[in-house]
Short mmCIF file of C-alpha atoms in Angstrom, two decimals:
data_model
loop_
_atom_site.label_atom_id
_atom_site.label_comp_id
_atom_site.label_asym_id
_atom_site.label_seq_id
_atom_site.Cartn_x
_atom_site.Cartn_y
_atom_site.Cartn_z
CA MET A 158 0.00 0.00 0.00
CA PHE A 159 1.27 3.45 -0.79
CA GLU A 160 0.82 6.76 1.00
CA ILE A 161 0.60 10.29 -0.44
CA LYS A 162 2.42 12.95 1.62
CA GLN A 163 3.30 16.59 1.12
CA VAL A 164 7.08 16.61 1.27
CA ASP A 165 9.67 18.88 2.81
CA ARG A 166 13.06 18.40 4.46
CA SER A 167 11.47 16.46 7.33
CA ASN A 168 10.40 13.55 5.10
CA PHE A 169 12.40 13.97 1.87
CA THR A 170 16.18 14.15 1.25
CA GLU A 171 18.65 14.65 -1.59
CA SER A 172 18.72 10.85 -2.04
CA SER A 173 14.94 10.26 -1.93
CA MET A 174 14.70 9.91 -5.73
CA ASP A 175 17.73 7.61 -6.10
CA SER A 176 15.66 4.48 -6.80
CA PHE A 177 13.00 6.26 -8.89
CA ASP A 178 12.68 4.67 -12.36
CA ARG A 179 11.56 7.30 -14.90
CA TYR A 180 11.97 4.89 -17.85
CA GLN A 181 9.26 5.16 -20.52
CA GLU A 182 9.33 3.59 -23.97
CA VAL A 183 7.21 5.79 -26.24
CA LYS A 184 5.94 4.48 -29.55
CA LYS A 185 3.41 7.14 -30.58
CA VAL A 186 2.96 10.83 -29.76
CA PHE A 187 0.24 13.37 -30.25
CA ARG A 188 0.88 16.50 -32.26
CA MET A 189 -1.34 19.53 -32.70
CA GLU A 190 -2.32 19.99 -36.34
CA ASN A 191 -4.92 22.57 -37.36
CA GLY A 192 -6.18 22.83 -33.80
CA ARG A 193 -6.69 19.10 -33.25
CA LEU A 194 -4.69 16.21 -31.86
CA VAL A 195 -3.17 13.83 -34.38
CA LEU A 196 -1.45 10.59 -33.35
CA LYS A 197 1.93 9.94 -35.02
CA LYS A 198 4.44 7.15 -34.83
CA LEU A 199 7.59 8.60 -33.28
CA PRO A 200 9.39 6.09 -31.05
CA PHE A 201 11.83 7.24 -28.37
CA THR A 202 12.81 6.40 -24.82
CA GLU A 203 12.79 8.67 -21.79
CA THR A 204 14.82 7.93 -18.69
CA TRP A 205 16.59 9.74 -15.87
CA SER A 206 20.25 9.32 -15.06
CA PRO A 207 21.35 9.16 -11.41
CA GLU A 208 22.40 12.82 -11.76
CA ARG A 209 18.95 13.80 -13.06
CA ARG A 210 17.27 12.01 -10.15
CA ARG A 211 19.43 14.04 -7.73
CA GLU A 212 18.57 17.23 -9.65
CA LYS A 213 14.85 16.40 -9.33
CA ALA A 214 15.29 15.88 -5.57
CA ALA A 215 17.04 19.27 -5.34
CA GLU A 216 14.15 20.90 -7.26
CA ILE A 217 11.67 19.37 -4.84
CA LEU A 218 13.72 20.59 -1.86
CA SER A 219 14.20 24.08 -3.32
CA GLY A 220 11.06 25.40 -1.65
CA LYS A 221 9.75 26.77 -4.96
CA TYR A 222 7.04 24.12 -5.28
CA ILE A 223 4.26 22.45 -3.36
CA THR A 224 5.20 18.80 -3.80
CA TYR A 225 3.34 15.64 -2.99
CA CYS A 226 5.00 12.25 -3.27
CA ALA A 227 3.64 8.73 -3.22
CA PHE A 228 5.61 6.49 -0.89
CA ASP A 229 5.83 2.72 -0.73
CA GLY A 230 7.30 2.50 2.75
CA ASP A 231 10.26 4.88 2.58
CA THR A 232 10.58 4.64 -1.23
CA VAL A 233 9.32 7.50 -3.43
CA VAL A 234 7.26 5.97 -6.24
CA GLY A 235 5.50 9.08 -7.58
CA GLU A 236 5.73 12.86 -7.46
CA ILE A 237 3.67 15.87 -8.44
CA MET A 238 5.14 19.36 -8.17
CA LEU A 239 2.81 22.37 -8.20
CA ILE A 240 3.73 26.00 -8.80
CA PRO A 241 2.15 27.76 -5.79
CA GLU A 242 1.26 31.02 -7.59
CA LEU A 243 -1.91 30.88 -9.68
CA ASN A 244 -1.58 31.66 -13.39
CA GLU A 245 -4.81 33.17 -14.73
CA ASN A 246 -6.64 31.45 -11.88
CA ARG A 247 -5.08 28.07 -12.76
CA LEU A 248 -2.74 26.02 -10.62
CA VAL A 249 0.09 24.69 -12.77
CA ILE A 250 1.56 21.20 -12.51
CA ASP A 251 5.29 21.66 -13.05
CA SER A 252 6.24 17.98 -12.84
CA PHE A 253 4.35 14.70 -12.51
CA HIS A 254 5.84 11.20 -12.71
CA VAL A 255 5.23 7.69 -11.42
CA SER A 256 8.09 5.19 -11.17
CA ARG A 257 7.90 2.50 -13.87
CA ASP A 258 7.07 -0.53 -11.70
CA TYR A 259 4.29 1.40 -9.93
CA ARG A 260 2.35 2.59 -12.97
CA ARG A 261 -1.22 1.34 -13.44
CA HIS A 262 -1.76 0.95 -9.69
CA GLY A 263 -3.77 4.14 -9.10
CA ILE A 264 -0.83 6.23 -7.89
CA GLY A 265 -1.04 8.76 -10.71
CA ARG A 266 -4.78 9.11 -10.15
CA ARG A 267 -4.26 9.70 -6.41
CA LEU A 268 -1.56 12.30 -7.06
CA ILE A 269 -3.81 14.17 -9.53
CA GLU A 270 -6.71 14.01 -7.06
CA THR A 271 -4.43 15.42 -4.36
CA ALA A 272 -3.39 18.24 -6.70
CA ARG A 273 -7.05 18.92 -7.53
CA ASP A 274 -7.92 19.17 -3.84
CA TYR A 275 -5.00 21.52 -3.21
CA ALA A 276 -6.00 23.67 -6.22
CA LYS A 277 -9.63 23.85 -5.07
CA ASN A 278 -8.53 24.90 -1.58
CA ARG A 279 -6.44 27.65 -3.17
CA GLY A 280 -9.51 28.85 -5.08
CA ALA A 281 -8.15 27.87 -8.51
CA ALA A 282 -10.65 27.47 -11.34
CA ALA A 283 -8.53 24.84 -13.10
CA LEU A 284 -5.51 22.59 -12.87
CA TYR A 285 -3.10 23.18 -15.79
CA ALA A 286 -0.45 20.88 -17.27
CA SER A 287 2.05 21.15 -20.09
CA CYS A 288 1.99 17.43 -20.93
CA SER A 289 4.51 15.19 -22.61
CA SER A 290 2.99 14.28 -25.97
CA ALA A 291 3.41 10.51 -25.44
CA GLU A 292 0.17 8.69 -26.27
CA GLU A 293 -0.09 7.05 -22.84
CA THR A 294 0.47 10.36 -21.06
CA ILE A 295 -2.20 12.25 -23.01
CA ARG A 296 -4.70 9.40 -22.66
CA PHE A 297 -4.09 9.37 -18.89
CA TYR A 298 -4.71 13.12 -18.57
CA MET A 299 -7.88 12.81 -20.68
CA ALA A 300 -9.11 9.99 -18.43
CA MET A 301 -8.52 12.33 -15.48
CA GLY A 302 -10.81 14.97 -17.03
CA PHE A 303 -8.23 17.18 -18.71
CA GLU A 304 -9.00 18.83 -22.05
CA LEU A 305 -6.98 20.92 -24.46
CA SER A 306 -6.40 24.35 -22.96
CA GLU A 307 -8.21 27.15 -24.73
CA HIS A 308 -5.66 29.61 -23.29
CA PRO A 309 -2.20 27.98 -23.25
CA ILE A 310 0.43 29.56 -21.04
CA THR A 311 2.89 31.18 -23.43
CA GLY A 312 5.97 30.29 -21.36
CA CYS A 313 5.00 26.61 -21.29
CA VAL A 314 4.51 26.52 -25.05
CA LYS A 315 7.85 28.26 -25.59
CA ASP A 316 9.73 25.97 -23.16
CA GLU A 317 8.23 22.73 -24.55
CA PRO A 318 6.84 23.33 -28.07
CA PHE A 319 5.84 19.67 -28.56
CA ASP A 320 4.01 19.39 -25.23
CA ILE A 321 0.23 19.31 -25.26
CA GLN A 322 -1.28 22.11 -23.16
CA MET A 323 -4.18 20.77 -21.09
CA GLU A 324 -6.32 21.79 -18.17
CA CYS A 325 -8.99 20.36 -15.93
CA ARG A 326 -11.75 22.72 -14.82
CA LEU A 327 -12.47 22.60 -11.10
CA ILE A 328 -15.53 24.86 -10.89
#
């Protein structure tokens, strides 16, 4: 059984992400064409090096984000990082990942639900995400109630031009 906790230096360290497995084999991606999503074959692999896992831990510990992690005992198996300042009345997900062996066990759903609750308590009208275009990722967000954003955040589009800009209305 896993537990979702808001993390800080009392329950998260520089080494907390050391065993996190970011590996994802992508076969198809979505691309925006003429205002609609089109599925294309574009295989690639995403993974994090040990250095990247330590960088992610440092980002979480930076104090710039509200971060919730899923724990299996003392092991971090999922994370969602939220930018605390609202952007056009939307709370932005900065980072969201579930470790490979823990996917399809409801952890991602619980992390999104936790983010939704936090956003509602902050008075946000929507939860916003600049999503990896991988087919599985976009289908997950859609299953969680996200739709294409009608008002993409310019900085997100500029930083990740192939990401799909999505949001989930809360009110």
